[in-house]
Amino acid sequence: LLQQLRGTRGSLFPPRTVLTWVNGIGFNINHMNNGQINISSIFGNRPVLFCHNPTAMTNEDDTMGWVGDFTQATTQKLGKITTEVDELVRHLQEAVQKVGPKGRVIHIAHSQGALITSLAVKRLTKQEMSQIEVICFGGAEALECSEKYPFARCINYYSINDPLLFVVPSAAKALRTGFMGMGGIKHHKGGGRQSTASSLAALVDPDAEPEFVFLTPRAGDPIVDHGLFGPTYIDALRWEGRRYVTLYLAPWHPILQFAVRKSNSLSDGLTIIFTTILRKTVLPLVALVMMTNLWMKEHIIIPIAIFLSIIWQKMLEWMRIVRGEDVYEPVVIPSDVKAEANAS
């Protein structure tokens, strides 16, 4: 694997990739959103597309919800195809279409997610499987490369105290043998690959990669060590992230990421400067202009308008007089009307 990394590092035109993730028991949508951010940061800040395996748990202490999730996983272990399997089939097919015929889909599966993956891949074509790298952590089912399932790569990580080892015979057998895996993938320099016959070949051949990797538990608690973002599996996830960055990101990707971060910082700085200038100069200036306009309207414009209106009315009156249109004529009151008025 190290030779493979050295041979691929620095590729100017790495294949197009898509990162996908399917979760295990007890993950609500908030867990998925937070996990999506964590995985993206580990894998070179690349976008992560998750296929949510919904939980029946309403909160962390919902025992009945956990029992519902466990019951569903049990039926899937017996081969039942559920809605979650159908969703993952579509999810993986869409991911393969996005990367094109020469691209790679990096699929991360945890716990029940590995079991769902094992059921979903049965409905994929061999061509689709050949473009998918499957990375399982504490899987409720172990996936292996074979003629029937020709994955581009397949690896299963297990903490040696993971309780799911009791329900995955192939993983338990691999752990008992003391070998790193029950078969590996040999990568040829020309890009070809083939499944090795046994774990012994994986130990002898430096180009072979084991399909089982057993990890020393960091917490000492089987439940905590089983968590994807717990202290045990997070180290393996980070190693996979470094592998992904080395193999599938162009050499200038770190520079591009640095430039993006700096541009975002610069953008934030410019926003602060612009806001400060707006608050301390532009807004006071606008307020001053508005106050000036109001004062001029009340003390200058309106009085001048009234004065001009009076002058205009006077001019109209003078023009009527000049034209003879408005001449004063005294009113003559009859004598009998005067007498009545005087008598009253």
Short mmCIF file of C-alpha atoms in Angstrom, two decimals:
data_model
loop_
_atom_site.label_atom_id
_atom_site.label_comp_id
_atom_site.label_asym_id
_atom_site.label_seq_id
_atom_site.Cartn_x
_atom_site.Cartn_y
_atom_site.Cartn_z
CA LEU A 1 0.00 0.00 0.00
CA LEU A 2 2.87 2.37 0.77
CA GLN A 3 4.32 1.74 -2.68
CA GLN A 4 0.90 2.42 -4.14
CA LEU A 5 0.72 5.75 -2.30
CA ARG A 6 4.22 6.73 -3.41
CA GLY A 7 3.43 5.84 -7.00
CA THR A 8 0.27 7.92 -7.09
CA ARG A 9 1.30 10.95 -5.06
CA GLY A 10 1.60 14.09 -7.14
CA SER A 11 -0.76 12.98 -9.91
CA LEU A 12 -1.72 16.08 -11.87
CA PHE A 13 -4.99 14.57 -13.06
CA PRO A 14 -6.36 12.26 -10.36
CA PRO A 15 -9.63 10.45 -11.10
CA ARG A 16 -12.87 12.11 -10.19
CA THR A 17 -14.24 10.95 -6.84
CA VAL A 18 -17.38 11.11 -4.74
CA LEU A 19 -17.43 10.47 -0.99
CA THR A 20 -20.50 8.65 0.34
CA TRP A 21 -21.48 7.55 3.84
CA VAL A 22 -24.17 5.33 5.34
CA ASN A 23 -24.64 5.26 9.10
CA GLY A 24 -25.48 2.68 11.73
CA ILE A 25 -28.08 2.49 14.50
CA GLY A 26 -29.19 5.57 16.43
CA PHE A 27 -28.21 8.36 14.01
CA ASN A 28 -30.75 11.15 13.56
CA ILE A 29 -30.44 13.85 10.93
CA ASN A 30 -28.50 16.16 13.27
CA HIS A 31 -25.95 13.39 13.84
CA MET A 32 -25.68 12.98 10.07
CA ASN A 33 -25.11 16.69 9.44
CA ASN A 34 -22.42 16.88 12.13
CA GLY A 35 -20.80 13.67 10.91
CA GLN A 36 -20.84 14.97 7.35
CA ILE A 37 -18.82 17.98 8.46
CA ASN A 38 -16.36 15.82 10.44
CA ILE A 39 -15.75 13.38 7.58
CA SER A 40 -15.34 16.21 5.09
CA SER A 41 -12.69 17.87 7.26
CA ILE A 42 -10.80 14.56 7.48
CA PHE A 43 -10.98 13.95 3.72
CA GLY A 44 -9.46 17.21 2.51
CA ASN A 45 -12.66 19.25 2.97
CA ARG A 46 -14.29 17.43 0.08
CA PRO A 47 -18.11 17.24 0.07
CA VAL A 48 -19.64 14.12 1.59
CA LEU A 49 -22.98 12.72 0.37
CA PHE A 50 -24.71 10.68 3.04
CA CYS A 51 -27.49 8.13 2.69
CA HIS A 52 -29.37 8.39 5.96
CA ASN A 53 -30.34 5.14 7.63
CA PRO A 54 -33.08 6.65 9.85
CA THR A 55 -33.47 5.76 13.50
CA ALA A 56 -36.59 5.02 15.52
CA MET A 57 -34.97 6.67 18.56
CA THR A 58 -36.44 10.04 19.55
CA ASN A 59 -33.57 10.83 21.94
CA GLU A 60 -30.38 9.32 23.32
CA ASP A 61 -32.27 7.51 26.10
CA ASP A 62 -35.06 6.05 23.94
CA THR A 63 -34.70 2.34 24.72
CA MET A 64 -37.75 1.28 22.73
CA GLY A 65 -36.46 3.18 19.69
CA TRP A 66 -33.12 1.37 20.02
CA VAL A 67 -34.96 -1.95 20.20
CA GLY A 68 -36.81 -1.00 17.00
CA ASP A 69 -33.51 -0.24 15.24
CA PHE A 70 -31.98 -3.48 16.50
CA THR A 71 -35.00 -5.48 15.34
CA GLN A 72 -34.74 -3.97 11.87
CA ALA A 73 -31.02 -4.80 11.71
CA THR A 74 -31.81 -8.37 12.73
CA THR A 75 -34.27 -8.77 9.84
CA GLN A 76 -31.67 -7.33 7.46
CA LYS A 77 -29.13 -9.79 8.85
CA LEU A 78 -31.56 -12.51 7.81
CA GLY A 79 -31.59 -11.10 4.28
CA LYS A 80 -34.67 -8.88 4.28
CA ILE A 81 -34.53 -6.03 1.75
CA THR A 82 -35.84 -2.89 3.46
CA THR A 83 -36.45 0.65 2.23
CA GLU A 84 -32.99 1.63 3.48
CA VAL A 85 -31.42 -0.93 1.14
CA ASP A 86 -33.38 0.43 -1.83
CA GLU A 87 -32.30 3.97 -0.96
CA LEU A 88 -28.63 2.98 -0.76
CA VAL A 89 -28.80 1.20 -4.13
CA ARG A 90 -30.02 4.43 -5.75
CA HIS A 91 -27.48 6.45 -3.77
CA LEU A 92 -24.52 4.38 -4.96
CA GLN A 93 -25.73 4.22 -8.56
CA GLU A 94 -26.10 7.99 -8.66
CA ALA A 95 -22.61 8.40 -7.17
CA VAL A 96 -21.12 6.12 -9.84
CA GLN A 97 -22.86 8.14 -12.55
CA LYS A 98 -21.43 11.36 -11.13
CA VAL A 99 -17.82 10.19 -11.28
CA GLY A 100 -18.09 8.74 -14.79
CA PRO A 101 -16.59 5.51 -16.10
CA LYS A 102 -13.06 6.29 -14.84
CA GLY A 103 -13.96 7.75 -11.46
CA ARG A 104 -14.08 6.30 -7.96
CA VAL A 105 -16.75 6.25 -5.29
CA ILE A 106 -15.31 6.16 -1.77
CA HIS A 107 -18.06 4.58 0.33
CA ILE A 108 -17.86 4.70 4.14
CA ALA A 109 -20.15 2.32 6.03
CA HIS A 110 -20.47 2.02 9.80
CA SER A 111 -22.13 -0.72 11.85
CA GLN A 112 -25.60 -1.43 10.41
CA GLY A 113 -24.57 0.67 7.41
CA ALA A 114 -22.13 -2.09 6.40
CA LEU A 115 -24.96 -4.63 6.60
CA ILE A 116 -27.17 -2.43 4.42
CA THR A 117 -24.24 -2.02 2.01
CA SER A 118 -23.78 -5.79 1.76
CA LEU A 119 -27.42 -6.13 0.69
CA ALA A 120 -27.34 -3.13 -1.66
CA VAL A 121 -24.26 -4.20 -3.65
CA LYS A 122 -26.02 -7.41 -4.70
CA ARG A 123 -28.15 -5.22 -6.97
CA LEU A 124 -25.21 -3.39 -8.54
CA THR A 125 -23.46 -4.41 -11.73
CA LYS A 126 -19.88 -5.62 -11.64
CA GLN A 127 -18.86 -2.47 -13.51
CA GLU A 128 -20.44 -0.32 -10.80
CA MET A 129 -18.79 -2.34 -8.04
CA SER A 130 -15.40 -2.04 -9.76
CA GLN A 131 -15.62 1.74 -9.27
CA ILE A 132 -16.46 1.60 -5.56
CA GLU A 133 -14.05 1.49 -2.64
CA VAL A 134 -15.82 0.17 0.46
CA ILE A 135 -14.49 1.20 3.87
CA CYS A 136 -16.32 -0.43 6.77
CA PHE A 137 -16.00 0.36 10.48
CA GLY A 138 -17.40 -2.08 13.01
CA GLY A 139 -19.65 -3.55 10.35
CA ALA A 140 -22.60 -5.77 11.12
CA GLU A 141 -21.47 -7.58 7.97
CA ALA A 142 -18.00 -7.87 6.48
CA LEU A 143 -17.52 -7.16 2.78
CA GLU A 144 -14.76 -8.81 0.75
CA CYS A 145 -13.52 -8.55 -2.81
CA SER A 146 -14.17 -11.54 -5.02
CA GLU A 147 -15.08 -12.43 -8.57
CA LYS A 148 -18.72 -11.91 -7.64
CA TYR A 149 -18.05 -8.62 -5.87
CA PRO A 150 -15.11 -7.02 -7.72
CA PHE A 151 -14.83 -3.82 -5.65
CA ALA A 152 -12.05 -1.40 -6.48
CA ARG A 153 -11.04 -1.78 -2.85
CA CYS A 154 -12.55 -3.23 0.29
CA ILE A 155 -11.37 -2.96 3.87
CA ASN A 156 -13.03 -3.79 7.20
CA TYR A 157 -11.86 -2.12 10.42
CA TYR A 158 -12.76 -3.75 13.72
CA SER A 159 -11.83 -2.85 17.25
CA ILE A 160 -10.90 -6.13 18.93
CA ASN A 161 -13.56 -5.49 21.60
CA ASP A 162 -16.28 -4.60 19.10
CA PRO A 163 -19.45 -6.49 20.09
CA LEU A 164 -20.41 -6.99 16.42
CA LEU A 165 -17.52 -9.44 16.02
CA PHE A 166 -19.87 -11.99 17.62
CA VAL A 167 -22.29 -11.74 14.67
CA VAL A 168 -19.75 -11.56 11.83
CA PRO A 169 -18.13 -15.04 11.54
CA SER A 170 -15.64 -14.07 8.83
CA ALA A 171 -14.28 -11.20 10.93
CA ALA A 172 -14.15 -13.32 14.07
CA LYS A 173 -12.29 -16.06 12.17
CA ALA A 174 -9.80 -13.54 10.82
CA LEU A 175 -9.17 -12.27 14.35
CA ARG A 176 -8.64 -15.81 15.69
CA THR A 177 -6.15 -16.70 12.96
CA GLY A 178 -3.90 -13.81 13.86
CA PHE A 179 -3.64 -12.74 10.22
CA MET A 180 -4.36 -9.19 9.12
CA GLY A 181 -7.01 -10.36 6.71
CA MET A 182 -8.70 -13.18 4.91
CA GLY A 183 -7.59 -12.04 1.49
CA GLY A 184 -6.28 -8.89 -0.10
CA ILE A 185 -6.14 -6.84 -3.24
CA LYS A 186 -3.01 -6.72 -5.32
CA HIS A 187 -2.51 -3.46 -7.20
CA HIS A 188 -0.41 -3.66 -10.34
CA LYS A 189 1.61 -0.75 -11.71
CA GLY A 190 -0.46 -0.66 -14.85
CA GLY A 191 -3.59 -0.03 -12.82
CA GLY A 192 -4.83 -3.62 -12.75
CA ARG A 193 -5.92 -5.43 -9.64
CA GLN A 194 -6.65 -8.99 -8.52
CA SER A 195 -7.78 -10.69 -5.36
CA THR A 196 -5.05 -12.58 -3.49
CA ALA A 197 -5.74 -16.15 -2.45
CA SER A 198 -5.22 -15.77 1.30
CA SER A 199 -4.12 -13.50 4.10
CA LEU A 200 -0.67 -15.10 3.91
CA ALA A 201 -0.26 -13.59 0.46
CA ALA A 202 -1.25 -10.23 1.89
CA LEU A 203 1.52 -10.55 4.45
CA VAL A 204 4.19 -11.55 1.93
CA ASP A 205 3.27 -9.34 -1.04
CA PRO A 206 4.10 -5.65 -0.32
CA ASP A 207 1.58 -4.58 -2.97
CA ALA A 208 -1.30 -6.45 -1.33
CA GLU A 209 -3.70 -4.81 1.10
CA PRO A 210 -5.51 -6.84 3.78
CA GLU A 211 -9.27 -6.69 3.90
CA PHE A 212 -9.44 -6.93 7.70
CA VAL A 213 -7.65 -4.56 10.05
CA PHE A 214 -8.01 -5.07 13.80
CA LEU A 215 -7.49 -2.11 16.09
CA THR A 216 -6.50 -1.83 19.73
CA PRO A 217 -9.41 -0.25 21.64
CA ARG A 218 -8.60 3.21 22.97
CA ALA A 219 -11.47 3.68 25.43
CA GLY A 220 -11.74 0.11 26.74
CA ASP A 221 -15.52 0.37 26.53
CA PRO A 222 -17.03 -1.74 23.70
CA ILE A 223 -19.87 0.75 23.12
CA VAL A 224 -17.58 3.79 22.98
CA ASP A 225 -14.98 1.99 20.86
CA HIS A 226 -17.73 0.94 18.42
CA GLY A 227 -18.64 4.56 17.62
CA LEU A 228 -17.49 5.83 14.23
CA PHE A 229 -16.25 9.07 15.78
CA GLY A 230 -15.08 7.38 18.97
CA PRO A 231 -11.40 7.26 19.94
CA THR A 232 -10.69 3.94 18.17
CA TYR A 233 -12.27 4.23 14.73
CA ILE A 234 -11.53 7.94 14.36
CA ASP A 235 -7.81 7.17 14.01
CA ALA A 236 -8.49 4.70 11.21
CA LEU A 237 -10.83 7.20 9.59
CA ARG A 238 -8.08 9.83 9.69
CA TRP A 239 -5.65 7.39 8.09
CA GLU A 240 -8.16 6.76 5.32
CA GLY A 241 -8.51 10.51 4.95
CA ARG A 242 -4.76 10.94 4.49
CA ARG A 243 -4.79 8.11 1.95
CA TYR A 244 -7.60 9.79 0.05
CA VAL A 245 -5.85 13.16 0.00
CA THR A 246 -2.64 11.52 -1.23
CA LEU A 247 -4.24 9.41 -3.95
CA TYR A 248 -7.16 11.44 -5.20
CA LEU A 249 -6.45 15.13 -4.69
CA ALA A 250 -4.24 17.10 -7.06
CA PRO A 251 -0.93 18.47 -5.67
CA TRP A 252 -2.27 22.02 -5.76
CA HIS A 253 -5.35 21.14 -3.69
CA PRO A 254 -3.78 22.24 -0.36
CA ILE A 255 -2.74 25.52 -1.98
CA LEU A 256 -6.24 25.97 -3.35
CA GLN A 257 -7.76 25.24 0.06
CA PHE A 258 -5.38 27.75 1.66
CA ALA A 259 -6.33 30.36 -0.93
CA VAL A 260 -10.03 29.72 -0.33
CA ARG A 261 -9.59 30.07 3.43
CA LYS A 262 -7.59 33.27 2.98
CA SER A 263 -10.12 34.68 0.54
CA ASN A 264 -12.90 33.88 3.00
CA SER A 265 -10.92 35.61 5.77
CA LEU A 266 -10.28 38.58 3.48
CA SER A 267 -13.94 38.66 2.54
CA ASP A 268 -14.92 38.65 6.21
CA GLY A 269 -12.43 41.43 6.89
CA LEU A 270 -13.72 43.54 4.02
CA THR A 271 -17.27 42.98 5.23
CA ILE A 272 -16.33 44.27 8.69
CA ILE A 273 -14.54 47.30 7.21
CA PHE A 274 -17.44 48.08 4.89
CA THR A 275 -19.94 47.73 7.77
CA THR A 276 -17.85 50.04 9.95
CA ILE A 277 -17.56 52.68 7.21
CA LEU A 278 -21.28 52.40 6.52
CA ARG A 279 -22.16 52.78 10.20
CA LYS A 280 -19.75 55.63 10.98
CA THR A 281 -19.80 57.71 7.78
CA VAL A 282 -22.50 56.85 5.28
CA LEU A 283 -25.40 56.47 7.72
CA PRO A 284 -24.62 59.73 9.60
CA LEU A 285 -24.29 61.52 6.25
CA VAL A 286 -27.65 60.19 5.11
CA ALA A 287 -29.21 61.26 8.40
CA LEU A 288 -27.69 64.76 8.01
CA VAL A 289 -29.04 65.10 4.47
CA MET A 290 -32.50 64.03 5.61
CA MET A 291 -32.49 66.49 8.52
CA THR A 292 -31.25 69.28 6.22
CA ASN A 293 -33.98 68.54 3.70
CA LEU A 294 -36.62 68.63 6.45
CA TRP A 295 -35.33 71.97 7.82
CA MET A 296 -35.18 73.53 4.37
CA LYS A 297 -38.67 72.30 3.59
CA GLU A 298 -40.12 73.83 6.79
CA HIS A 299 -38.12 77.10 6.89
CA ILE A 300 -37.34 77.91 3.26
CA ILE A 301 -39.22 75.95 0.64
CA ILE A 302 -42.73 76.17 2.14
CA PRO A 303 -42.49 79.91 3.04
CA ILE A 304 -41.15 80.73 -0.42
CA ALA A 305 -43.92 78.68 -2.02
CA ILE A 306 -46.55 80.55 0.02
CA PHE A 307 -45.01 83.94 -0.84
CA LEU A 308 -44.90 83.10 -4.55
CA SER A 309 -48.51 81.91 -4.39
CA ILE A 310 -49.58 85.27 -2.87
CA ILE A 311 -47.65 87.23 -5.48
CA TRP A 312 -49.22 85.13 -8.23
CA GLN A 313 -52.72 85.76 -6.93
CA LYS A 314 -52.04 89.51 -6.76
CA MET A 315 -50.70 89.48 -10.31
CA LEU A 316 -53.84 87.70 -11.51
CA GLU A 317 -55.98 90.29 -9.72
CA TRP A 318 -54.08 93.20 -11.32
CA MET A 319 -54.38 91.61 -14.73
CA ARG A 320 -58.19 91.34 -14.34
CA ILE A 321 -58.37 95.00 -13.34
CA VAL A 322 -56.26 96.10 -16.31
CA ARG A 323 -58.45 94.13 -18.67
CA GLY A 324 -61.60 95.53 -17.13
CA GLU A 325 -62.76 92.15 -16.05
CA ASP A 326 -62.94 93.05 -12.39
CA VAL A 327 -64.26 96.73 -12.10
CA TYR A 328 -65.95 97.89 -8.89
CA GLU A 329 -69.61 98.98 -9.33
CA PRO A 330 -71.47 100.53 -6.32
CA VAL A 331 -74.69 98.82 -5.29
CA VAL A 332 -77.80 101.05 -5.41
CA ILE A 333 -80.29 100.31 -2.63
CA PRO A 334 -83.90 101.29 -3.35
CA SER A 335 -85.50 103.97 -1.08
CA ASP A 336 -88.32 101.75 0.22
CA VAL A 337 -85.80 99.15 1.33
CA LYS A 338 -83.85 101.88 3.18
CA ALA A 339 -87.05 103.06 4.93
CA GLU A 340 -87.90 99.58 6.11
CA ALA A 341 -84.41 99.09 7.34
CA ASN A 342 -84.47 102.36 9.29
CA ALA A 343 -87.92 101.60 10.77
CA SER A 344 -86.71 98.25 12.07
#
